[in-house]
Short mmCIF file of C-alpha atoms and ligand atoms in Angstrom, two decimals:
data_model
loop_
_atom_site.label_atom_id
_atom_site.label_comp_id
_atom_site.label_asym_id
_atom_site.label_seq_id
_atom_site.Cartn_x
_atom_site.Cartn_y
_atom_site.Cartn_z
CA UNK R 1 -12.61 -136.09 -47.25
CA UNK R 2 -9.10 -134.65 -47.48
CA UNK R 3 -7.82 -134.17 -51.01
CA UNK R 4 -4.42 -133.07 -52.31
CA UNK R 5 -4.24 -131.50 -55.79
CA UNK R 6 -0.77 -131.41 -57.38
CA UNK R 7 -0.20 -129.28 -60.50
CA UNK R 8 2.23 -126.94 -62.22
CA UNK R 9 -0.22 -124.06 -62.82
CA UNK R 10 -3.13 -122.47 -61.02
CA UNK R 11 -5.17 -119.42 -62.05
CA UNK R 12 -5.10 -116.60 -61.20
CA UNK R 13 -1.55 -116.96 -59.85
CA UNK R 14 0.28 -118.59 -62.73
CA UNK R 15 -1.20 -119.59 -66.06
CA UNK R 16 -0.07 -120.68 -69.51
CA UNK R 17 -3.27 -122.48 -70.56
CA UNK R 18 -6.54 -124.14 -69.63
CA UNK R 19 -4.91 -126.38 -67.00
CA UNK R 20 -4.50 -123.34 -64.73
CA UNK R 21 -8.20 -122.47 -64.99
CA UNK R 22 -9.19 -125.97 -63.92
CA UNK R 23 -6.82 -126.02 -60.94
CA UNK R 24 -8.05 -122.58 -59.86
CA UNK R 25 -11.72 -123.51 -60.12
CA UNK R 26 -12.38 -127.16 -59.20
CA UNK R 27 -10.98 -127.02 -55.62
CA UNK R 28 -13.13 -123.96 -54.88
CA UNK R 29 -16.29 -125.75 -56.00
CA UNK R 30 -15.29 -128.92 -54.12
CA UNK R 31 -14.66 -126.87 -50.97
CA UNK R 32 -18.23 -125.58 -51.25
CA UNK R 33 -19.30 -129.25 -51.33
CA UNK R 34 -17.50 -129.93 -48.05
CA UNK R 35 -14.24 -131.41 -49.37
CA UNK R 36 -11.03 -130.31 -47.60
CA UNK R 37 -8.74 -129.56 -50.59
CA UNK R 38 -5.17 -128.32 -50.67
CA UNK R 39 -3.46 -127.34 -53.91
CA UNK R 40 0.29 -127.93 -54.18
CA UNK R 41 2.26 -126.04 -56.82
CA UNK R 42 5.77 -124.70 -57.36
CA UNK R 43 6.66 -121.30 -55.88
CA UNK R 44 7.56 -119.51 -59.12
CA UNK R 45 8.64 -115.84 -58.88
CA UNK R 46 5.02 -114.78 -59.58
CA UNK R 47 4.06 -116.40 -56.25
CA UNK R 48 6.86 -114.81 -54.21
CA UNK R 49 4.45 -112.39 -52.50
CA UNK R 50 2.31 -115.31 -51.33
CA UNK R 51 5.35 -117.24 -50.08
CA UNK R 52 6.30 -114.22 -47.96
CA UNK R 53 2.80 -114.12 -46.41
CA UNK R 54 2.68 -117.89 -45.78
CA UNK R 55 3.79 -120.21 -43.04
CA UNK R 56 6.54 -122.81 -43.51
CA UNK R 57 5.05 -126.19 -42.60
CA UNK R 58 7.81 -128.49 -43.78
CA UNK R 59 11.53 -128.20 -44.47
CA UNK R 60 12.84 -130.83 -46.86
CA UNK R 61 16.50 -129.91 -46.15
CA UNK R 62 18.63 -130.42 -49.24
CA UNK R 63 16.25 -131.76 -51.88
CA UNK R 64 17.14 -132.44 -55.52
CA UNK R 65 20.27 -130.28 -55.24
CA UNK R 66 19.18 -127.39 -53.04
CA UNK R 67 17.10 -126.32 -50.06
CA UNK R 68 13.35 -126.79 -50.34
CA UNK R 69 10.36 -126.16 -48.11
CA UNK R 70 6.58 -126.18 -48.21
CA UNK R 71 4.75 -122.97 -47.39
CA UNK R 72 1.02 -122.89 -46.62
CA UNK R 73 -1.05 -119.84 -47.50
CA UNK R 74 -4.71 -119.11 -48.26
CA UNK R 75 -5.47 -116.96 -51.28
CA UNK R 76 -8.39 -116.44 -53.69
CA UNK R 77 -10.47 -119.00 -51.81
CA UNK R 78 -7.80 -121.68 -52.19
CA UNK R 79 -5.67 -123.41 -49.59
CA UNK R 80 -2.25 -123.45 -51.26
CA UNK R 81 0.88 -125.44 -50.50
CA UNK R 82 3.76 -123.70 -52.25
CA UNK R 83 6.79 -125.85 -52.99
CA UNK R 84 9.58 -123.34 -52.52
CA UNK R 85 12.77 -124.67 -54.10
CA UNK R 86 14.59 -121.58 -55.46
CA UNK R 87 17.27 -123.58 -57.29
CA UNK R 88 14.50 -125.14 -59.40
CA UNK R 89 11.77 -122.52 -59.69
CA UNK R 90 13.13 -119.06 -58.91
CA UNK R 91 13.98 -118.03 -62.47
CA UNK R 92 12.50 -115.44 -64.81
CA UNK R 93 10.38 -116.00 -67.90
CA UNK R 94 8.21 -118.90 -68.96
CA UNK R 95 7.66 -121.60 -66.37
CA UNK R 96 8.52 -124.40 -68.79
CA UNK R 97 10.83 -122.77 -71.34
CA UNK R 98 14.14 -120.90 -71.20
CA UNK R 99 14.97 -117.67 -73.08
CA UNK R 100 15.63 -119.55 -76.31
CA UNK R 101 12.19 -121.19 -76.21
CA UNK R 102 13.59 -124.64 -75.35
CA UNK R 103 12.45 -126.67 -72.36
CA UNK R 104 14.47 -125.83 -69.23
CA UNK R 105 17.24 -128.44 -69.33
CA UNK R 106 16.44 -129.54 -65.77
CA UNK R 107 12.65 -129.90 -66.19
CA UNK R 108 12.94 -133.53 -65.10
CA UNK R 109 14.43 -132.39 -61.78
CA UNK R 110 12.02 -129.49 -61.34
CA UNK R 111 8.87 -131.53 -61.75
CA UNK R 112 10.42 -134.72 -60.38
CA UNK R 113 11.10 -132.78 -57.17
CA UNK R 114 7.54 -131.43 -57.11
CA UNK R 115 6.24 -134.99 -57.47
CA UNK R 116 8.62 -136.44 -54.87
CA UNK R 117 7.67 -133.72 -52.38
CA UNK R 118 3.96 -134.31 -53.02
CA UNK R 119 4.45 -138.05 -52.51
CA UNK R 120 6.15 -137.35 -49.18
CA UNK R 121 3.21 -135.19 -48.08
CA UNK R 122 0.78 -137.89 -49.25
CA UNK R 123 2.54 -140.51 -47.16
CA UNK R 124 3.50 -138.57 -44.02
CA UNK R 125 0.92 -135.80 -44.02
CA UNK R 126 1.56 -132.20 -43.11
CA UNK R 127 1.09 -130.92 -39.57
CA UNK R 128 -1.41 -133.71 -38.92
CA UNK R 129 -3.22 -133.25 -42.25
CA UNK R 130 -3.05 -136.54 -44.19
CA UNK R 131 -4.84 -136.70 -47.57
CA UNK R 132 -7.31 -139.50 -48.25
CA UNK R 133 -6.77 -139.03 -51.94
CA UNK R 134 -4.35 -137.33 -54.34
CA UNK R 135 -5.32 -135.91 -57.74
CA UNK R 136 -2.24 -135.22 -59.88
CA UNK R 137 -2.45 -133.24 -63.09
CA UNK R 138 -0.55 -133.80 -66.36
CA UNK R 139 3.03 -134.99 -66.78
CA UNK R 140 4.47 -132.44 -64.37
CA UNK R 141 2.87 -134.32 -61.46
CA UNK R 142 2.84 -137.72 -63.19
CA UNK R 143 5.61 -139.22 -61.05
CA UNK R 144 3.67 -138.84 -57.77
CA UNK R 145 2.09 -142.32 -57.99
CA UNK R 146 5.46 -143.79 -59.08
CA UNK R 147 7.08 -142.46 -55.90
CA UNK R 148 4.13 -143.76 -53.87
CA UNK R 149 4.52 -147.20 -55.45
CA UNK R 150 8.28 -147.21 -54.90
CA UNK R 151 7.84 -146.40 -51.20
CA UNK R 152 6.08 -149.72 -50.67
CA UNK R 153 4.03 -148.03 -47.94
CA UNK R 154 0.25 -147.82 -47.63
CA UNK R 155 -0.62 -144.72 -49.63
CA UNK R 156 -3.71 -142.67 -50.47
CA UNK R 157 -5.50 -143.53 -53.70
CA UNK R 158 -4.27 -141.54 -56.69
CA UNK R 159 -6.15 -140.04 -59.66
CA UNK R 160 -4.30 -138.74 -62.72
CA UNK R 161 -6.01 -136.08 -64.82
CA UNK R 162 -4.79 -135.73 -68.40
CA UNK R 163 -5.39 -132.21 -69.70
CA UNK R 164 -3.45 -132.69 -72.94
CA UNK R 165 -1.71 -135.92 -73.97
CA UNK R 166 0.52 -134.03 -76.40
CA UNK R 167 2.73 -133.11 -73.44
CA UNK R 168 4.19 -136.29 -71.97
CA UNK R 169 7.38 -135.33 -70.10
CA UNK R 170 9.87 -137.67 -71.83
CA UNK R 171 13.50 -137.81 -70.66
CA UNK R 172 16.53 -140.04 -71.21
CA UNK R 173 16.99 -143.06 -68.99
CA UNK R 174 20.06 -141.42 -67.44
CA UNK R 175 17.82 -139.16 -65.31
CA UNK R 176 16.60 -142.09 -63.19
CA UNK R 177 19.29 -141.87 -60.45
CA UNK R 178 18.86 -138.06 -60.19
CA UNK R 179 15.14 -138.64 -59.66
CA UNK R 180 15.85 -141.24 -56.99
CA UNK R 181 13.84 -143.81 -58.92
CA UNK R 182 14.81 -147.45 -59.06
CA UNK R 183 15.69 -149.19 -62.34
CA UNK R 184 13.08 -151.76 -61.34
CA UNK R 185 10.36 -149.31 -62.39
CA UNK R 186 11.95 -148.84 -65.82
CA UNK R 187 9.93 -151.52 -67.60
CA UNK R 188 7.39 -151.74 -70.40
CA UNK R 189 4.58 -151.94 -67.84
CA UNK R 190 6.25 -149.28 -65.69
CA UNK R 191 7.58 -145.85 -66.61
CA UNK R 192 9.61 -146.85 -69.66
CA UNK R 193 8.34 -145.39 -72.94
CA UNK R 194 10.31 -146.44 -76.04
CA UNK R 195 13.60 -146.33 -74.12
CA UNK R 196 12.78 -143.08 -72.31
CA UNK R 197 11.41 -142.19 -68.91
CA UNK R 198 7.79 -141.09 -69.38
CA UNK R 199 6.37 -138.95 -66.59
CA UNK R 200 2.82 -139.06 -67.98
CA UNK R 201 3.12 -142.74 -68.73
CA UNK R 202 4.14 -143.34 -65.11
CA UNK R 203 1.01 -141.49 -64.04
CA UNK R 204 -1.19 -143.62 -66.29
CA UNK R 205 0.38 -146.87 -65.13
CA UNK R 206 0.50 -146.24 -61.39
CA UNK R 207 -2.67 -144.21 -60.73
CA UNK R 208 -5.85 -145.89 -59.52
CA UNK R 209 -8.07 -143.88 -61.86
CA UNK R 210 -7.43 -141.68 -64.87
CA UNK R 211 -9.62 -138.80 -65.86
CA UNK R 212 -9.51 -136.46 -68.78
CA UNK R 213 -11.38 -133.28 -69.50
CA UNK R 214 -14.21 -134.41 -71.77
CA UNK R 215 -16.02 -137.67 -72.57
CA UNK R 216 -15.17 -137.47 -76.29
CA UNK R 217 -11.46 -136.89 -75.58
CA UNK R 218 -11.54 -139.92 -73.23
CA UNK R 219 -12.72 -142.04 -76.18
CA UNK R 220 -10.33 -140.37 -78.63
CA UNK R 221 -7.33 -141.03 -76.36
CA UNK R 222 -7.73 -144.75 -77.02
CA UNK R 223 -7.34 -144.23 -80.80
CA UNK R 224 -4.01 -144.04 -82.65
CA UNK R 225 -4.94 -140.65 -84.20
CA UNK R 226 -5.18 -139.01 -80.78
CA UNK R 227 -3.41 -141.21 -78.20
CA UNK R 228 0.10 -140.11 -79.24
CA UNK R 229 1.55 -143.56 -78.65
CA UNK R 230 -0.24 -144.13 -75.34
CA UNK R 231 -3.50 -145.38 -76.89
CA UNK R 232 -2.72 -149.07 -76.26
CA UNK R 233 -1.93 -148.46 -72.61
CA UNK R 234 -5.08 -146.37 -72.21
CA UNK R 235 -7.16 -149.08 -73.88
CA UNK R 236 -5.82 -151.52 -71.31
CA UNK R 237 -7.04 -149.14 -68.58
CA UNK R 238 -10.35 -148.41 -70.25
CA UNK R 239 -12.42 -149.33 -67.18
CA UNK R 240 -10.46 -146.79 -65.10
CA UNK R 241 -10.62 -143.97 -67.66
CA UNK R 242 -13.31 -141.33 -67.30
CA UNK R 243 -14.05 -138.05 -69.11
CA UNK R 244 -15.31 -135.18 -66.95
CA UNK R 245 -16.07 -132.00 -68.83
CA UNK R 246 -14.39 -128.77 -67.73
CA UNK R 247 -16.47 -125.76 -66.76
CA UNK R 248 -15.62 -122.08 -66.51
CA UNK R 249 -15.57 -119.60 -63.65
CA UNK R 250 -18.98 -117.93 -63.92
CA UNK R 251 -17.88 -114.93 -61.84
CA UNK R 252 -14.83 -114.09 -63.93
CA UNK R 253 -16.68 -114.75 -67.16
CA UNK R 254 -19.97 -112.93 -66.76
CA UNK R 255 -20.97 -110.45 -69.47
CA UNK R 256 -23.42 -108.78 -67.10
CA UNK R 257 -20.64 -107.57 -64.80
CA UNK R 258 -17.36 -107.94 -66.68
CA UNK R 259 -15.14 -104.91 -65.94
CA UNK R 260 -13.15 -105.47 -69.14
CA UNK R 261 -16.18 -104.80 -71.35
CA UNK R 262 -17.10 -101.34 -72.61
CA UNK R 263 -20.78 -102.20 -72.04
CA UNK R 264 -22.01 -105.08 -69.91
CA UNK R 265 -25.01 -107.03 -71.20
CA UNK R 266 -27.29 -110.00 -70.63
CA UNK R 267 -29.83 -111.90 -72.73
CA UNK R 268 -32.28 -109.07 -72.02
CA UNK R 269 -29.89 -106.27 -73.03
CA UNK R 270 -28.18 -107.91 -75.99
CA UNK R 271 -28.25 -104.68 -77.99
CA UNK R 272 -25.46 -103.36 -75.76
CA UNK R 273 -23.07 -105.98 -77.20
CA UNK R 274 -22.78 -103.66 -80.23
CA UNK R 275 -20.82 -101.15 -78.14
CA UNK R 276 -18.21 -103.80 -77.42
CA UNK R 277 -18.11 -104.67 -81.12
CA UNK R 278 -17.42 -101.04 -82.00
CA UNK R 279 -14.63 -100.84 -79.39
CA UNK R 280 -13.13 -104.08 -80.64
CA UNK R 281 -13.15 -102.84 -84.24
CA UNK R 282 -11.28 -99.71 -83.15
CA UNK R 283 -8.77 -101.73 -81.13
CA UNK R 284 -8.06 -104.10 -84.06
CA UNK R 285 -8.10 -101.38 -86.75
CA UNK R 286 -11.16 -102.87 -88.44
CA UNK R 287 -13.50 -100.83 -90.60
CA UNK R 288 -16.64 -100.14 -88.57
CA UNK R 289 -20.10 -101.17 -89.78
CA UNK R 290 -20.89 -103.56 -92.60
CA UNK R 291 -23.40 -106.40 -92.71
CA UNK R 292 -21.24 -109.45 -92.08
CA UNK R 293 -20.35 -111.06 -88.77
CA UNK R 294 -17.18 -110.26 -86.83
CA UNK R 295 -15.31 -113.50 -86.18
CA UNK R 296 -12.59 -113.77 -83.57
CA UNK R 297 -9.77 -116.06 -82.46
CA UNK R 298 -8.35 -116.14 -78.93
CA UNK R 299 -5.74 -118.83 -78.89
CA UNK R 300 -2.26 -120.15 -78.62
CA UNK R 301 -1.06 -120.11 -82.22
CA UNK R 302 0.03 -123.72 -82.63
CA UNK R 303 -0.44 -126.63 -84.98
CA UNK R 304 -2.99 -128.16 -82.54
CA UNK R 305 -5.34 -125.22 -82.95
CA UNK R 306 -5.66 -125.62 -86.75
CA UNK R 307 -5.28 -121.91 -87.42
CA UNK R 308 -3.13 -122.51 -90.51
CA UNK R 309 -6.43 -123.63 -92.08
CA UNK R 310 -7.97 -120.29 -91.23
CA UNK R 311 -5.15 -118.52 -93.09
CA UNK R 312 -6.04 -120.65 -96.12
CA UNK R 313 -9.71 -119.58 -96.14
CA UNK R 314 -9.22 -115.90 -95.24
CA UNK R 315 -9.79 -114.65 -98.80
CA UNK R 316 -13.27 -116.26 -98.79
CA UNK R 317 -14.09 -114.94 -95.33
CA UNK R 318 -13.23 -111.41 -96.39
CA UNK R 319 -15.03 -111.79 -99.74
CA UNK R 320 -18.21 -112.65 -97.82
CA UNK R 321 -18.06 -109.29 -96.04
CA UNK R 322 -17.07 -110.85 -92.72
CA UNK R 323 -14.30 -109.51 -90.47
CA UNK R 324 -11.77 -111.21 -88.21
CA UNK R 325 -9.99 -110.17 -85.00
CA UNK R 326 -7.11 -112.44 -83.93
CA UNK R 327 -5.61 -112.32 -80.45
CA UNK R 328 -2.90 -114.90 -80.02
CA UNK R 329 0.75 -115.79 -79.71
CA UNK R 330 2.97 -118.80 -80.24
CA UNK R 331 4.34 -120.32 -83.41
CA UNK R 332 6.39 -117.63 -85.21
CA UNK R 333 5.22 -118.67 -88.67
CA UNK R 334 1.55 -118.44 -87.69
CA UNK R 335 2.16 -115.13 -85.95
CA UNK R 336 3.76 -113.79 -89.15
CA UNK R 337 0.89 -115.21 -91.22
CA UNK R 338 -1.77 -113.34 -89.26
CA UNK R 339 0.29 -110.12 -89.11
CA UNK R 340 0.66 -110.28 -92.92
CA UNK R 341 -3.07 -111.01 -93.32
CA UNK R 342 -3.90 -107.86 -91.34
CA UNK R 343 -1.84 -105.87 -93.88
CA UNK R 344 -3.27 -107.62 -96.94
CA UNK R 345 -6.87 -107.31 -95.75
CA UNK R 346 -6.58 -104.02 -93.95
CA UNK R 347 -9.84 -103.10 -92.29
CA UNK R 348 -11.19 -106.65 -92.55
CA UNK R 349 -8.58 -108.58 -90.59
CA UNK R 350 -6.95 -107.30 -87.38
CA UNK R 351 -4.17 -109.10 -85.50
CA UNK R 352 -2.74 -108.52 -82.05
CA UNK R 353 0.16 -110.81 -81.17
CA UNK R 354 0.04 -110.92 -77.41
CA UNK R 355 -1.25 -112.81 -74.40
CA UNK R 356 -3.68 -110.33 -72.86
CA UNK R 357 -6.27 -111.62 -70.42
CA UNK R 358 -8.26 -108.36 -70.21
CA UNK R 359 -8.36 -107.94 -73.99
CA UNK R 360 -9.52 -111.56 -74.35
CA UNK R 361 -12.67 -110.58 -72.43
CA UNK R 362 -13.39 -107.67 -74.78
CA UNK R 363 -12.77 -109.92 -77.79
CA UNK R 364 -15.34 -112.40 -76.48
CA UNK R 365 -17.75 -109.61 -75.61
CA UNK R 366 -17.47 -107.77 -78.92
CA UNK R 367 -17.39 -110.54 -81.53
CA UNK R 368 -20.31 -112.31 -83.18
CA UNK R 369 -18.63 -115.70 -83.50
CA UNK R 370 -15.43 -117.42 -82.32
CA UNK R 371 -13.48 -119.75 -84.62
CA UNK R 372 -11.92 -122.89 -83.08
CA UNK R 373 -10.72 -125.23 -85.86
CA UNK R 374 -8.61 -127.42 -83.54
CA UNK R 375 -7.12 -130.66 -84.83
CA UNK R 376 -7.66 -132.00 -81.33
CA UNK R 377 -9.06 -130.27 -78.27
CA UNK R 378 -9.16 -132.09 -74.93
CA UNK R 379 -11.92 -129.78 -73.67
CA UNK R 380 -11.34 -126.19 -74.72
CA UNK R 381 -12.44 -123.18 -72.73
CA UNK R 382 -12.83 -120.46 -75.31
CA UNK R 383 -15.97 -122.05 -76.80
CA UNK R 384 -17.48 -122.04 -73.29
CA UNK R 385 -16.65 -118.35 -72.84
CA UNK R 386 -18.14 -117.85 -76.31
CA UNK R 387 -21.41 -119.49 -75.26
CA UNK R 388 -21.65 -117.37 -72.13
CA UNK R 389 -20.93 -114.16 -74.07
CA UNK R 390 -23.32 -114.97 -76.92
CA UNK R 391 -20.34 -115.22 -79.29
CA UNK R 392 -21.30 -118.22 -81.35
CA UNK R 393 -18.66 -120.97 -81.40
CA UNK R 394 -17.69 -122.34 -84.80
CA UNK R 395 -15.79 -125.50 -83.86
CA UNK R 396 -14.14 -128.62 -85.18
CA UNK R 397 -16.03 -131.75 -84.15
CA UNK R 398 -13.42 -133.13 -81.76
CA UNK R 399 -12.87 -133.61 -78.02
CA UNK R 400 -14.66 -131.21 -75.73
CA UNK R 401 -15.73 -129.05 -78.67
CA UNK R 402 -17.93 -131.93 -79.84
CA UNK R 403 -19.36 -132.34 -76.33
CA UNK R 404 -20.25 -128.72 -75.65
CA UNK R 405 -21.60 -127.29 -78.91
CA UNK R 406 -24.82 -128.37 -80.62
CA UNK R 407 -24.54 -127.86 -84.35
CA UNK R 408 -27.13 -125.61 -85.98
CA UNK R 409 -28.26 -128.23 -88.50
CA UNK R 410 -31.85 -128.29 -89.75
CA UNK R 411 -33.04 -130.67 -87.01
CA UNK R 412 -31.39 -128.75 -84.16
CA UNK R 413 -32.71 -125.47 -85.50
CA UNK R 414 -36.22 -126.92 -85.72
CA UNK R 415 -35.91 -128.36 -82.19
CA UNK R 416 -34.57 -125.08 -80.86
CA UNK R 417 -31.43 -126.58 -79.33
CA UNK R 418 -28.62 -125.31 -81.61
CA UNK R 419 -25.82 -123.40 -79.88
CA UNK R 420 -23.12 -123.14 -82.56
CA UNK R 421 -21.63 -124.60 -85.71
CA UNK R 422 -19.60 -127.81 -85.88
CA UNK R 423 -17.58 -129.06 -88.80
CA UNK R 424 -15.62 -132.17 -89.76
CA UNK R 425 -13.16 -133.19 -91.04
CA UNK R 426 -10.64 -130.57 -89.92
CA UNK R 427 -9.76 -129.26 -93.37
CA UNK R 428 -9.70 -125.81 -94.93
CA UNK R 429 -12.65 -126.77 -97.16
CA UNK R 430 -14.83 -127.84 -94.21
CA UNK R 431 -13.83 -124.76 -92.22
CA UNK R 432 -14.70 -122.59 -95.22
CA UNK R 433 -18.15 -124.21 -95.43
CA UNK R 434 -18.67 -123.69 -91.69
CA UNK R 435 -17.84 -120.00 -92.10
CA UNK R 436 -20.32 -119.82 -94.99
CA UNK R 437 -23.02 -121.44 -92.87
CA UNK R 438 -22.31 -119.01 -90.04
CA UNK R 439 -22.63 -116.04 -92.39
CA UNK R 440 -25.94 -117.40 -93.71
CA UNK R 441 -27.33 -117.81 -90.19
CA UNK R 442 -26.06 -114.35 -89.23
CA UNK R 443 -28.00 -112.89 -92.15
CA UNK R 444 -31.23 -114.30 -90.65
CA UNK R 445 -31.31 -111.96 -87.72
CA UNK R 446 -34.19 -113.66 -85.82
CA UNK R 447 -32.65 -117.11 -86.10
CA UNK R 448 -29.25 -115.76 -85.05
CA UNK R 449 -30.64 -113.94 -82.03
CA UNK R 450 -32.38 -117.11 -80.86
CA UNK R 451 -29.13 -119.09 -81.09
CA UNK R 452 -27.28 -116.35 -79.23
CA UNK R 453 -29.78 -116.27 -76.36
CA UNK R 454 -29.80 -120.06 -76.11
CA UNK R 455 -26.00 -120.15 -76.09
CA UNK R 456 -25.91 -117.65 -73.24
CA UNK R 457 -28.24 -119.82 -71.15
CA UNK R 458 -26.12 -123.00 -71.40
CA UNK R 459 -24.92 -124.37 -68.04
CA UNK R 460 -21.16 -123.92 -68.46
CA UNK R 461 -20.14 -123.53 -64.80
CA UNK R 462 -18.34 -126.07 -62.65
CA UNK R 463 -21.25 -127.47 -60.65
CA UNK R 464 -21.90 -130.59 -62.72
CA UNK R 465 -18.21 -131.35 -63.21
CA UNK R 466 -17.37 -130.86 -59.55
CA UNK R 467 -20.18 -133.26 -58.65
CA UNK R 468 -18.69 -135.83 -61.04
CA UNK R 469 -15.21 -135.40 -59.47
CA UNK R 470 -16.76 -135.62 -56.01
CA UNK R 471 -18.51 -138.88 -56.88
CA UNK R 472 -15.32 -140.32 -58.34
CA UNK R 473 -13.36 -139.45 -55.17
CA UNK R 474 -16.07 -140.78 -52.87
CA UNK R 475 -16.34 -144.07 -54.78
CA UNK R 476 -12.57 -144.45 -54.83
CA UNK R 477 -12.17 -143.80 -51.12
CA UNK R 478 -14.91 -146.34 -50.39
CA UNK R 479 -13.40 -149.01 -52.65
P1 ADP J 1 -5.24 -124.52 -74.27
O1 ADP J 1 -5.20 -124.87 -72.81
O2 ADP J 1 -4.97 -125.69 -75.20
O3 ADP J 1 -4.41 -123.33 -74.63
P2 ADP J 1 -8.01 -123.81 -73.76
O4 ADP J 1 -9.10 -123.32 -74.67
O5 ADP J 1 -8.34 -124.96 -72.87
O6 ADP J 1 -6.74 -124.10 -74.67
O7 ADP J 1 -7.55 -122.64 -72.79
C1 ADP J 1 -6.90 -121.50 -73.30
C2 ADP J 1 -7.00 -120.41 -72.27
O8 ADP J 1 -6.01 -119.42 -72.52
C3 ADP J 1 -8.32 -119.68 -72.29
O9 ADP J 1 -8.59 -119.19 -71.00
C4 ADP J 1 -8.05 -118.51 -73.27
O10 ADP J 1 -8.91 -117.42 -73.10
C5 ADP J 1 -6.64 -118.18 -72.89
N1 ADP J 1 -5.86 -117.58 -73.98
C6 ADP J 1 -5.31 -118.20 -75.05
N2 ADP J 1 -4.63 -117.31 -75.80
C7 ADP J 1 -4.77 -116.11 -75.22
C8 ADP J 1 -4.29 -114.79 -75.51
N3 ADP J 1 -3.53 -114.55 -76.58
N4 ADP J 1 -4.63 -113.79 -74.67
C9 ADP J 1 -5.41 -114.04 -73.59
N5 ADP J 1 -5.87 -115.25 -73.25
C10 ADP J 1 -5.56 -116.28 -74.05
#
């Protein structure tokens, strides 16, 4: 089976969030299962070195206002197709936002061009390689099936994966001619969304199947509280909507050989985790010792992640003798809130405003518990890292958090299956109670150690998910 992945991010080359991890990991696992996968993504400046090593397989000529080509290169176990269009992608800074923090004003052209180029490859193939199936990811690749439909030609089947429905790629109707899309598609049952052009909506309407990154999020997407206006459309496609849980890269996230830890450890050498805790306390200016747990946060600081609620309950957390290390960046008000908290509760709360991959490993390795009070969470990765590092996830009961963590209630504790703490609703009061429960469990050292060991043994790799994707592709190709 030949499969084309189309996305705007791919770890370890370019990453702003969990999407990149998925695109970096799933194709590798599918390749091991015998699938011939190519990953198409824009040639941002961070990928310039790879472009220079690669081979040009296709010249598009003048494409969306400038020269564009497709460069093939193998790297990190992936077969990459880099869409090199300097007028659209060769610019410094964030891949989606300009210096002022606003969306690049030509994002419709940038990702429209990516989608149009991917559609061309899907239809005509590349040096004899013609995909049987295309899996497009999020709004940035959402127009691929619209271009396929517009071509009127026989096309490979298309799967859309929604990683986060909060990002929909909405633009004014006036962009249609620049995108080379016909007005005929601009209808209620096409790509029109309340008078705008919706890239993600187009993907939902024109794809053969839709997946998202956890079974619970798949159900939530059909509800008004979570569907962000697309719930009705998704309900109408219910039989084509499937939740496949994300996994994590077990090589990169392995406490027994993680080079970013001070001391590596496994379930048999758990005592060594304390050395990471001590290093983390130094790094975050926290007072060493004490009897309470060390909580952490590794997150984008945004409304979605519910961390404003954590600010509300900080006095109680500190009063219980617990500590908190926050690694994050994003919303300026939340950043300021956590910086101020580190001053107010010096020694008990430490804040580092940054995006630091290496430090995120030490934070996972050195903390006792990780707080994830998200208002919605399509899948979430940090709770999975937490499980693997024996850093107990304390999570809101939503999306993938609900699917991956078993709450330490009395029944689960008696059955020996608890792996973390869940709470609902997502309010400061419920979060405060969850923190209390965590502290109580932490005080019972034997119980805590059993939960930690069980958490570390959870199957959080990609094998099961890749099998589910593989089955979906196989069924779709056969249909
Ligand atoms: P989202 O994609 O919504 O941001 P996920 O939990 O799915 O949330 O993925 C977030 C990813 O980004 C994880 O790999 C996490 O470790 C990483 N991350 C988030 N914030 C930081 C940070 N400040 N420093 C390092 N890594 C971070």
